[in-house]
mmCIF file of N, CA and C in Angstrom:
data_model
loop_
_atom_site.group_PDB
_atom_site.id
_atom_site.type_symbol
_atom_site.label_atom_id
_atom_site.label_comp_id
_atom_site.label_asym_id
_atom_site.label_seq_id
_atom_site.Cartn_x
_atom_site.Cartn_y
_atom_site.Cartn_z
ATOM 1 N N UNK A 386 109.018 78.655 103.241
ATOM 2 C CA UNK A 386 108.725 80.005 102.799
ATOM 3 C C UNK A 386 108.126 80.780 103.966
ATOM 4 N N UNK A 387 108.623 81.959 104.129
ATOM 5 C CA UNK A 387 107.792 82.862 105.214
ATOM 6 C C UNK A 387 106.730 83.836 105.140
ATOM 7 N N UNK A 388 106.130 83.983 106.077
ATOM 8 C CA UNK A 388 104.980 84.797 105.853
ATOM 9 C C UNK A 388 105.284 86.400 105.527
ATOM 10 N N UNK A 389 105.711 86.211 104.175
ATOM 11 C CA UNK A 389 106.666 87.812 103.832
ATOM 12 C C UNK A 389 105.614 87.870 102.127
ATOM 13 N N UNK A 390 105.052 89.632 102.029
ATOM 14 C CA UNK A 390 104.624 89.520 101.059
ATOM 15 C C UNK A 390 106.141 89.068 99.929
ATOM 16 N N UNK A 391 105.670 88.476 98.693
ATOM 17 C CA UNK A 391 106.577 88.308 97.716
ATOM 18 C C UNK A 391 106.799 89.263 97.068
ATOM 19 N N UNK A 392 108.008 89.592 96.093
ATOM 20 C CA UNK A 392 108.155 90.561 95.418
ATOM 21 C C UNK A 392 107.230 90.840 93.882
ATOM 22 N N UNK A 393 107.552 91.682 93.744
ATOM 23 C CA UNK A 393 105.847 92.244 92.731
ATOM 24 C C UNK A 393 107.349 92.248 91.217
ATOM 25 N N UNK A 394 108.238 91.571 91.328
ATOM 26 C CA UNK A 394 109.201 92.263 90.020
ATOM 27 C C UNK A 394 109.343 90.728 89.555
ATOM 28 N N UNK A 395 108.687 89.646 89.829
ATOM 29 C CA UNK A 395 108.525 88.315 89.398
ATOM 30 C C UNK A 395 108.144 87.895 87.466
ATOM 31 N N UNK A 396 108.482 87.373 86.578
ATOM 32 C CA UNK A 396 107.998 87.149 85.741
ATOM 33 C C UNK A 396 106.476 85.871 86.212
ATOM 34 N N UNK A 397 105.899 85.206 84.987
ATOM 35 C CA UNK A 397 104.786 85.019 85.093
ATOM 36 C C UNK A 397 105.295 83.636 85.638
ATOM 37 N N UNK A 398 106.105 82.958 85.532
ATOM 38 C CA UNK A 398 106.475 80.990 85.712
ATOM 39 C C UNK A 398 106.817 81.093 87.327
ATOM 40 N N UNK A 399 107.559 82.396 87.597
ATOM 41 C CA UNK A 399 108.142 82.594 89.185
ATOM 42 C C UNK A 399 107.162 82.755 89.594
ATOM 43 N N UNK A 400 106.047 83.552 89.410
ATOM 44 C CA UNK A 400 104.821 83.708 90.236
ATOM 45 C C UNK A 400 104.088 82.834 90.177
ATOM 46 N N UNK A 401 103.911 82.069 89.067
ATOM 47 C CA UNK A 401 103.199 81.100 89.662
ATOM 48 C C UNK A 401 103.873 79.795 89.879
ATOM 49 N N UNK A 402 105.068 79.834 90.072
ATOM 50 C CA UNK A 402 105.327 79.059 90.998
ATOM 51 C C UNK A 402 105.460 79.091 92.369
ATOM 52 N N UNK A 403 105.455 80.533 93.035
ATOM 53 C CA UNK A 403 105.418 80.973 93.985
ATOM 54 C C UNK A 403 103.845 80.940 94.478
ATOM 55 N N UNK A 404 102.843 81.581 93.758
ATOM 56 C CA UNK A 404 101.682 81.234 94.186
ATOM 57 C C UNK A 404 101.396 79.768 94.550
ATOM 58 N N UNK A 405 102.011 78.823 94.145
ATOM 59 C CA UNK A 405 101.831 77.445 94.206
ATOM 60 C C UNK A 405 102.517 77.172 95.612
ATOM 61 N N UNK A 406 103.623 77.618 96.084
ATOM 62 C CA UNK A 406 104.165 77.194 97.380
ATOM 63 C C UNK A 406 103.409 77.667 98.044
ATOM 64 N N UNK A 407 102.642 79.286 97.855
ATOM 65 C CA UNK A 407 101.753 79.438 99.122
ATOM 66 C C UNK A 407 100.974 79.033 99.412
ATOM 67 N N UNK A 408 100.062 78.296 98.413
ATOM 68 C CA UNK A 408 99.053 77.160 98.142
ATOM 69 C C UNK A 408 99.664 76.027 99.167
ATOM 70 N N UNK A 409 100.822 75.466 99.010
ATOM 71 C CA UNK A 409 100.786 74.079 99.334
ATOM 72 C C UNK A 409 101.365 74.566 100.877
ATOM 73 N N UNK A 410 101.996 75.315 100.918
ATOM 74 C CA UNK A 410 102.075 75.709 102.508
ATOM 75 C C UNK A 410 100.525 76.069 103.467
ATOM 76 N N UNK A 411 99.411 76.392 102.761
ATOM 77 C CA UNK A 411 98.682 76.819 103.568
ATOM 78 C C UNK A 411 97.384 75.165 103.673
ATOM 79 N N UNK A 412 98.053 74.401 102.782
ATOM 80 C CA UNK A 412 97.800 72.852 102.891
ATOM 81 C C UNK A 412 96.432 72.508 102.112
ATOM 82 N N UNK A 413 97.031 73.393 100.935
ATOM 83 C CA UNK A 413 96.037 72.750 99.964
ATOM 84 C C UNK A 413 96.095 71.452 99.053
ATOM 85 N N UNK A 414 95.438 71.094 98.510
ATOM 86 C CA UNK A 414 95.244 69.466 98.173
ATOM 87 C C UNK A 414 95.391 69.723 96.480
ATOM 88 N N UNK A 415 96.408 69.193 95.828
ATOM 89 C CA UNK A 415 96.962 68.677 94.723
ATOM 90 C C UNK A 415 97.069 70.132 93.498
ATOM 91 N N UNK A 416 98.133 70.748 94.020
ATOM 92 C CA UNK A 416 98.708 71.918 93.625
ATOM 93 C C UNK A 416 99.242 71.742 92.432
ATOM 94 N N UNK A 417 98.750 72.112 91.177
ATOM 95 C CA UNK A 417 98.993 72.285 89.908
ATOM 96 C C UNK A 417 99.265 73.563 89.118
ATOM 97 N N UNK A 418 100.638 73.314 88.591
ATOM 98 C CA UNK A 418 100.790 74.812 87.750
ATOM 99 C C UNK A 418 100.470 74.306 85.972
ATOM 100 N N UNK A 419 100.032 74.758 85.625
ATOM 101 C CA UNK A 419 99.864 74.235 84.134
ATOM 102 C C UNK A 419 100.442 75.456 83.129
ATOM 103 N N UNK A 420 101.383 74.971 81.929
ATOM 104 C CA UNK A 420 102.038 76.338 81.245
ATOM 105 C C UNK A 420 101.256 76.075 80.421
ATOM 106 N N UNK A 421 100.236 77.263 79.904
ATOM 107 C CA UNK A 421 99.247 77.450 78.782
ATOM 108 C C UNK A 421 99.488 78.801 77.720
ATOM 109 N N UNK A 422 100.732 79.251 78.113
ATOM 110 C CA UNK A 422 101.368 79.911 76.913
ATOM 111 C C UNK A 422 101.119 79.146 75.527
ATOM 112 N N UNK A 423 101.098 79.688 74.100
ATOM 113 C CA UNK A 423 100.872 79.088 73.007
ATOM 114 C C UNK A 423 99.728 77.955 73.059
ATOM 115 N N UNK A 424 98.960 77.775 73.824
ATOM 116 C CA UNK A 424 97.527 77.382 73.794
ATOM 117 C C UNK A 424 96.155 78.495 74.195
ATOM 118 N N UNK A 425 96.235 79.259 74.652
ATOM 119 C CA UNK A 425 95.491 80.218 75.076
ATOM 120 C C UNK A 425 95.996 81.834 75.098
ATOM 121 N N UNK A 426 95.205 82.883 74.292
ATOM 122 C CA UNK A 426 95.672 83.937 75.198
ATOM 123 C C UNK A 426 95.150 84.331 76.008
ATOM 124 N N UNK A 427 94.692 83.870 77.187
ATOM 125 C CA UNK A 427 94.016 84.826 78.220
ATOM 126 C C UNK A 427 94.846 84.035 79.646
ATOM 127 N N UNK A 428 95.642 83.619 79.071
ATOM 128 C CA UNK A 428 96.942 83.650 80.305
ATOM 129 C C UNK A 428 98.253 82.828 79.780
ATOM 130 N N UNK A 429 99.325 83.138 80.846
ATOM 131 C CA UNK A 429 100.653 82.245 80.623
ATOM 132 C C UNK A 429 100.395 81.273 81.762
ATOM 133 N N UNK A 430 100.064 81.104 82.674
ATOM 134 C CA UNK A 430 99.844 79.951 83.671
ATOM 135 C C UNK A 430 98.498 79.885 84.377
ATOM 136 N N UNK A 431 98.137 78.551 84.795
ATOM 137 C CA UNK A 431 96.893 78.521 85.521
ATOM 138 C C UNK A 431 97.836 77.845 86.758
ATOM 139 N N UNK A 432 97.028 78.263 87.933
ATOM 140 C CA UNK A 432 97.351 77.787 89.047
ATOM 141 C C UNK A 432 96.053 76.484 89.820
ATOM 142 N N UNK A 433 96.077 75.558 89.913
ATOM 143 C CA UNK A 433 95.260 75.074 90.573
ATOM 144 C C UNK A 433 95.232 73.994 91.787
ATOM 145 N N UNK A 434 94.434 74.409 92.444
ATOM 146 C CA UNK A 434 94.462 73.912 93.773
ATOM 147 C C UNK A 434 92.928 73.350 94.426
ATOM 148 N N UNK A 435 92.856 72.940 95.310
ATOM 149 C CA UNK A 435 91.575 72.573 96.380
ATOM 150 C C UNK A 435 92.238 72.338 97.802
ATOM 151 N N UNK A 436 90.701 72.878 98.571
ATOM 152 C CA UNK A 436 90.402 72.639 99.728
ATOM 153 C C UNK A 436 89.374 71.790 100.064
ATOM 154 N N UNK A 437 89.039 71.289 101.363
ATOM 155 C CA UNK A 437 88.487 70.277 101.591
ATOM 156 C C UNK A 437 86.974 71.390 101.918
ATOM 157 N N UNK A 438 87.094 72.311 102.238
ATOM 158 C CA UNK A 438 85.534 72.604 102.082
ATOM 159 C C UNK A 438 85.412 73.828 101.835
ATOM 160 N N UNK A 439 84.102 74.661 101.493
ATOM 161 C CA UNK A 439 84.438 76.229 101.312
ATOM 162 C C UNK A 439 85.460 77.443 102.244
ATOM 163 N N UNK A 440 85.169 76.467 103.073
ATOM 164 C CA UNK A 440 85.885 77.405 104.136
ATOM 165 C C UNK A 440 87.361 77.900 104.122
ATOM 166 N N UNK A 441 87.694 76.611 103.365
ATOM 167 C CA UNK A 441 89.007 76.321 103.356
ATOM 168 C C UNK A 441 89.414 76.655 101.603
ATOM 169 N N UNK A 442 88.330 76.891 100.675
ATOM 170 C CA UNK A 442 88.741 77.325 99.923
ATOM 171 C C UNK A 442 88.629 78.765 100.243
ATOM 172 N N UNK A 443 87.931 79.544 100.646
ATOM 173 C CA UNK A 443 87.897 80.745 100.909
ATOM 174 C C UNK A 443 89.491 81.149 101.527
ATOM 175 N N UNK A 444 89.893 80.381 102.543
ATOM 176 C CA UNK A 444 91.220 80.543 103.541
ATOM 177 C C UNK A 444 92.510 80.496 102.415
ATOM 178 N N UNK A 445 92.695 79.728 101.516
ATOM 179 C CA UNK A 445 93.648 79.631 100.531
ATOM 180 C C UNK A 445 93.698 80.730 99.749
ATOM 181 N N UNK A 446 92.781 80.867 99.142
ATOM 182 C CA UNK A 446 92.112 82.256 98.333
ATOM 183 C C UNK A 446 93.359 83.812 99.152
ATOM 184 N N UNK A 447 92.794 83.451 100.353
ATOM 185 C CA UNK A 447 92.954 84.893 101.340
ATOM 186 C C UNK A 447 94.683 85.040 101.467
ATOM 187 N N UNK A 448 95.018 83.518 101.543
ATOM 188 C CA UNK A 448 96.489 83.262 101.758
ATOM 189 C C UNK A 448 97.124 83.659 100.548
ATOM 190 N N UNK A 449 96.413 83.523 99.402
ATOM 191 C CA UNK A 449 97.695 84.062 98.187
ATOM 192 C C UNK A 449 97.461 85.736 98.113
ATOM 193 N N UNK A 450 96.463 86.143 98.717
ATOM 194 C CA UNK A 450 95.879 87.489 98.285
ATOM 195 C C UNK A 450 96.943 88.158 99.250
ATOM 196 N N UNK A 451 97.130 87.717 100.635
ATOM 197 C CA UNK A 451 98.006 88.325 101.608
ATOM 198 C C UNK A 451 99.177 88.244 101.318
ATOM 199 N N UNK A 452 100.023 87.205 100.986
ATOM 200 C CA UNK A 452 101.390 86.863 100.437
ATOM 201 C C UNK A 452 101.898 87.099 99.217
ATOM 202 N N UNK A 453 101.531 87.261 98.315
ATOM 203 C CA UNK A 453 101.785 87.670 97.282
ATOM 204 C C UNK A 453 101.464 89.011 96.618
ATOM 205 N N UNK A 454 103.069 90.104 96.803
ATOM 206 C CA UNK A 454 102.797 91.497 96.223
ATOM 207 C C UNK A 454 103.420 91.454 95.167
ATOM 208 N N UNK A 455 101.941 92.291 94.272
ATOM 209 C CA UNK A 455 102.488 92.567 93.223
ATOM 210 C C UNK A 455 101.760 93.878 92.879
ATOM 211 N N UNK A 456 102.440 94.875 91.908
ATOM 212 C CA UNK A 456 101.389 95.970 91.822
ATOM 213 C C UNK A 456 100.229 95.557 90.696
ATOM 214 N N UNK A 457 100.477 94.324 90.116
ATOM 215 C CA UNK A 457 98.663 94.571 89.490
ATOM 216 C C UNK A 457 97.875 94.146 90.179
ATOM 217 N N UNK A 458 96.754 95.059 89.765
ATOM 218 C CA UNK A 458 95.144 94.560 90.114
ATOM 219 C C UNK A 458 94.595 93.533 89.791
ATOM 220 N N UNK A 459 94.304 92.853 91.190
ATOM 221 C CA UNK A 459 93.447 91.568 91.158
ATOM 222 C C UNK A 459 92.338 91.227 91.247
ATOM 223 N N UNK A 460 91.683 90.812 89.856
ATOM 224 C CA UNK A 460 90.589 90.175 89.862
ATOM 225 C C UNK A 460 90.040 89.219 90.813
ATOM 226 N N UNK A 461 89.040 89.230 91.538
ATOM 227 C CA UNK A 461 88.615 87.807 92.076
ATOM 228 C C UNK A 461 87.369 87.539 92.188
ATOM 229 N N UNK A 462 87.204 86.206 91.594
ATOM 230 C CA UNK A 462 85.714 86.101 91.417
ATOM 231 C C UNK A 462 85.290 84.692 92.332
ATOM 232 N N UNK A 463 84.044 84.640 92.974
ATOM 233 C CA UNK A 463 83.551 83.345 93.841
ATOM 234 C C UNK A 463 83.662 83.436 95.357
ATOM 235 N N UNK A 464 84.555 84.494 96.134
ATOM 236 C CA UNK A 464 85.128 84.434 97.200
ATOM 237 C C UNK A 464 84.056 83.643 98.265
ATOM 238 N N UNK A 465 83.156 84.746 97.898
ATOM 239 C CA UNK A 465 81.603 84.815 99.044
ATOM 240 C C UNK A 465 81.139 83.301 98.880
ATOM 241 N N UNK A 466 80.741 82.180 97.892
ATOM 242 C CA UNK A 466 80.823 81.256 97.567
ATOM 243 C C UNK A 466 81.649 80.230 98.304
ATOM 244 N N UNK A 467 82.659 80.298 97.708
ATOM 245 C CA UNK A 467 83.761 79.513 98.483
ATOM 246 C C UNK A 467 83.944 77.882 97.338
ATOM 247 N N UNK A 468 83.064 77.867 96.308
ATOM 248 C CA UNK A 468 83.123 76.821 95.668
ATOM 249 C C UNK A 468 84.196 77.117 94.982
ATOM 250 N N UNK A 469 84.362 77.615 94.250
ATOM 251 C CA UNK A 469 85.375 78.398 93.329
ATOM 252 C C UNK A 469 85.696 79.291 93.286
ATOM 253 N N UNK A 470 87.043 79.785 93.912
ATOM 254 C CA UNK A 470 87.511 81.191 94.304
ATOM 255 C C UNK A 470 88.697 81.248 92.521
ATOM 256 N N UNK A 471 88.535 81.985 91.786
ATOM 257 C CA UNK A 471 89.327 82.774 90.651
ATOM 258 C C UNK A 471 90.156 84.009 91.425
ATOM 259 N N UNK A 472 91.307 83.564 91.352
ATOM 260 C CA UNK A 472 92.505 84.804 91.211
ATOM 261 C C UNK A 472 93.074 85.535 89.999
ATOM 262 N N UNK A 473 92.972 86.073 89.551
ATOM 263 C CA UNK A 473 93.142 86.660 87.936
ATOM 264 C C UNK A 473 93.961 87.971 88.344
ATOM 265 N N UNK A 474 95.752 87.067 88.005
ATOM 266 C CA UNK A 474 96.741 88.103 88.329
ATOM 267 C C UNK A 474 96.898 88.627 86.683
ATOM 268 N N UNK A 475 96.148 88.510 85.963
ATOM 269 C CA UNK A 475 96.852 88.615 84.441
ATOM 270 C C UNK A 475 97.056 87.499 83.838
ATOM 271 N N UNK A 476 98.663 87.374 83.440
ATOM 272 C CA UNK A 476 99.297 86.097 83.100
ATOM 273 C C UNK A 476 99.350 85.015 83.963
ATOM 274 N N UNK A 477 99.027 85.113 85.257
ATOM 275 C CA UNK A 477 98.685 83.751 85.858
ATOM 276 C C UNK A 477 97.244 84.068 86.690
ATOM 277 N N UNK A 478 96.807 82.753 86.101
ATOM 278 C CA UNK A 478 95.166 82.827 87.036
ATOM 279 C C UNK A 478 95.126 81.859 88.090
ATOM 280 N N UNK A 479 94.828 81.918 88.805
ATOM 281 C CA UNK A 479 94.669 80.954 90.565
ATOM 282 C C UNK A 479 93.291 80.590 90.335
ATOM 283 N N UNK A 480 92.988 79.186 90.279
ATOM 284 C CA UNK A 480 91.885 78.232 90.689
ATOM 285 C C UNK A 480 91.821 77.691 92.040
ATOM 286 N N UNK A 481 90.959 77.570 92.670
ATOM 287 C CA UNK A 481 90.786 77.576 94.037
ATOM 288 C C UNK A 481 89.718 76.818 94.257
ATOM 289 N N UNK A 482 89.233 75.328 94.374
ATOM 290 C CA UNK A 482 88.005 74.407 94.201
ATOM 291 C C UNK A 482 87.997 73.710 95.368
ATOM 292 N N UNK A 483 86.808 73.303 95.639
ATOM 293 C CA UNK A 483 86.312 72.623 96.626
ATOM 294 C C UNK A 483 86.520 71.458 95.394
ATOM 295 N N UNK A 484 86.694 70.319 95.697
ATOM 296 C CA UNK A 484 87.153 68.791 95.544
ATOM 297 C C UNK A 484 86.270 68.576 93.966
ATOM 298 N N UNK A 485 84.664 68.419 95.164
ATOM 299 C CA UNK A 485 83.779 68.349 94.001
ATOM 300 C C UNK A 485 83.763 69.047 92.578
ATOM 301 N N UNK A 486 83.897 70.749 93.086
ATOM 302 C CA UNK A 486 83.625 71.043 91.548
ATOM 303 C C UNK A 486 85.063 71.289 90.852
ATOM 304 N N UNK A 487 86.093 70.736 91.251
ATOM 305 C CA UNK A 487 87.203 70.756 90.400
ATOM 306 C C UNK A 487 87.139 69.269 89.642
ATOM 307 N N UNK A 488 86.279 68.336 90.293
ATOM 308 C CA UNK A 488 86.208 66.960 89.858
ATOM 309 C C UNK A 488 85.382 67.414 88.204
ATOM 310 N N UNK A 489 84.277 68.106 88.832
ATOM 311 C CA UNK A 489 83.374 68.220 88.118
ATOM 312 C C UNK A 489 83.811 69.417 86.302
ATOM 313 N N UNK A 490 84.269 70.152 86.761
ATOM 314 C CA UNK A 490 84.626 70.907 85.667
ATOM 315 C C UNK A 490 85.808 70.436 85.085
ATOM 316 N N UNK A 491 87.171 69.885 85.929
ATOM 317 C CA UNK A 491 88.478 68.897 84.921
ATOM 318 C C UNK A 491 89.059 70.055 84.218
ATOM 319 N N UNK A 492 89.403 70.895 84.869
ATOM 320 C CA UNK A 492 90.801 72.107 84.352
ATOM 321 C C UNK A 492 91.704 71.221 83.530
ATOM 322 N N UNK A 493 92.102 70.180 84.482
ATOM 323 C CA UNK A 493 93.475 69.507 84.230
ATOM 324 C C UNK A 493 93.237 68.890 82.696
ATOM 325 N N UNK A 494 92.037 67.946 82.712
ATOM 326 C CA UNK A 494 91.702 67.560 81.502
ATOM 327 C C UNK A 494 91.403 68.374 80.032
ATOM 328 N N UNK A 495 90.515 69.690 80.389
ATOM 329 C CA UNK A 495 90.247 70.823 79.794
ATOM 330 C C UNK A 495 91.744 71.317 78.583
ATOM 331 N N UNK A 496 92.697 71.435 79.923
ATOM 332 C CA UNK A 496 94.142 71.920 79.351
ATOM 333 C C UNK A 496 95.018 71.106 79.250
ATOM 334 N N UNK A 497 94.474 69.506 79.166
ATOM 335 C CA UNK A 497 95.394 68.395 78.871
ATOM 336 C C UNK A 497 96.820 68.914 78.201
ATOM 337 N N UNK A 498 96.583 69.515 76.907
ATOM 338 C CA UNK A 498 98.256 69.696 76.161
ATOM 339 C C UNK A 498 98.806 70.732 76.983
ATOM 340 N N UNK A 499 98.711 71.320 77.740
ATOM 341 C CA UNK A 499 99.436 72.245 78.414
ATOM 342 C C UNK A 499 100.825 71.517 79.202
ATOM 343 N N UNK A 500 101.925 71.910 79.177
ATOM 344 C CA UNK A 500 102.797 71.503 79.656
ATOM 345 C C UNK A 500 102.640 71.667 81.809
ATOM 346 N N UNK A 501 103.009 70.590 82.192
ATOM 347 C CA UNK A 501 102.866 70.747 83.900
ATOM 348 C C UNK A 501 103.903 71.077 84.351
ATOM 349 N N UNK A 502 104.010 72.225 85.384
ATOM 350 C CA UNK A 502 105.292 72.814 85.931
ATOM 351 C C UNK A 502 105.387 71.714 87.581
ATOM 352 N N UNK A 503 106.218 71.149 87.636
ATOM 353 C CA UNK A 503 106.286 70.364 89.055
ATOM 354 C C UNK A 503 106.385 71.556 90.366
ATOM 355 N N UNK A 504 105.210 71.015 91.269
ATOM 356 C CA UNK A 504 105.429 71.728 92.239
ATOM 357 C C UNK A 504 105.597 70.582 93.738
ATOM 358 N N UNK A 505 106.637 71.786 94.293
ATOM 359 C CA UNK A 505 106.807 70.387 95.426
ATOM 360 C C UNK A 505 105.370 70.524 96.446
ATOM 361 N N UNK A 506 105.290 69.038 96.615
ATOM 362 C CA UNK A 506 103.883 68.686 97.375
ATOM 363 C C UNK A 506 104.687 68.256 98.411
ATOM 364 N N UNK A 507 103.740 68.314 99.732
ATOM 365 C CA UNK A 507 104.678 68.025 100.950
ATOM 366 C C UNK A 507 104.439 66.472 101.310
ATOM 367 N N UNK A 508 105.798 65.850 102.257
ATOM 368 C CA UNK A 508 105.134 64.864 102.347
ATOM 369 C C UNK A 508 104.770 63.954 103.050
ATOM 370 N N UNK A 509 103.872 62.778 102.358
ATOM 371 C CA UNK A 509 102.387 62.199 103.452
ATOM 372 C C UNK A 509 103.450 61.243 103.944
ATOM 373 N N UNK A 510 103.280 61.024 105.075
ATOM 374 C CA UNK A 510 103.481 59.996 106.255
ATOM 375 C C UNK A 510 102.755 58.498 106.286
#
């Protein structure tokens, strides 16, 4: 994928599957799309990801904010932090964790029945 903003005319599964490649291109650690349609309304997908330290969650954060156009307004909450950066495109929300507190809070577990969208992870040597 290239460093080209994306198009803003995406439904909610394309974007976040697209948010997810920019995630795993910018080499984030265990890139999860979860479909939470008909379990929640306060989104159609969660995006989740980690970095190995704030810094690097902050840097991921910045990478979907730059690459990905769309005309809605984006929420973001934690940046300054760096523990937990929230992207809140609407129908898809971006999780952004340092190791620990994604261990610690368990999205994945949280939204167990949610169906998992496969995203390609790159690969280890």
């Amino acid at each position: 994928m290239s460093e080209r903003p994306l198009s803003e005319d995406k439904d909610s599964r394309e974007l976040a599957t697209e948010i997810a490649g920019v995630l795993v291109e910018g080499k984030a650690k265990d890139v999860t799309v979860l479909d939470v349609k008909g379990i929640t309304l306060i989104s159609d997908y969660f995006v989740i990801a980690s970095g190995r330290s704030s810094t690097q969650v902050k840097a991921l954060a910045r990478r979907v904010l730059e690459n990905i156009d769309t005309s809605r307004k984006v929420h973001v909450e934690g940046e300054d932090l760096g523990v937990w950066v929230l992207l809140d495109y609407g129908d898809v929300i971006v999780h952004v964790f340092r190791d620990t507190e994604r261990a610690f809070y368990g999205l994945e577990r949280l939204w167990g029945d949610a169906e998992k969208i496969e995203v390609r992870q790159p690969e280890t040597n």
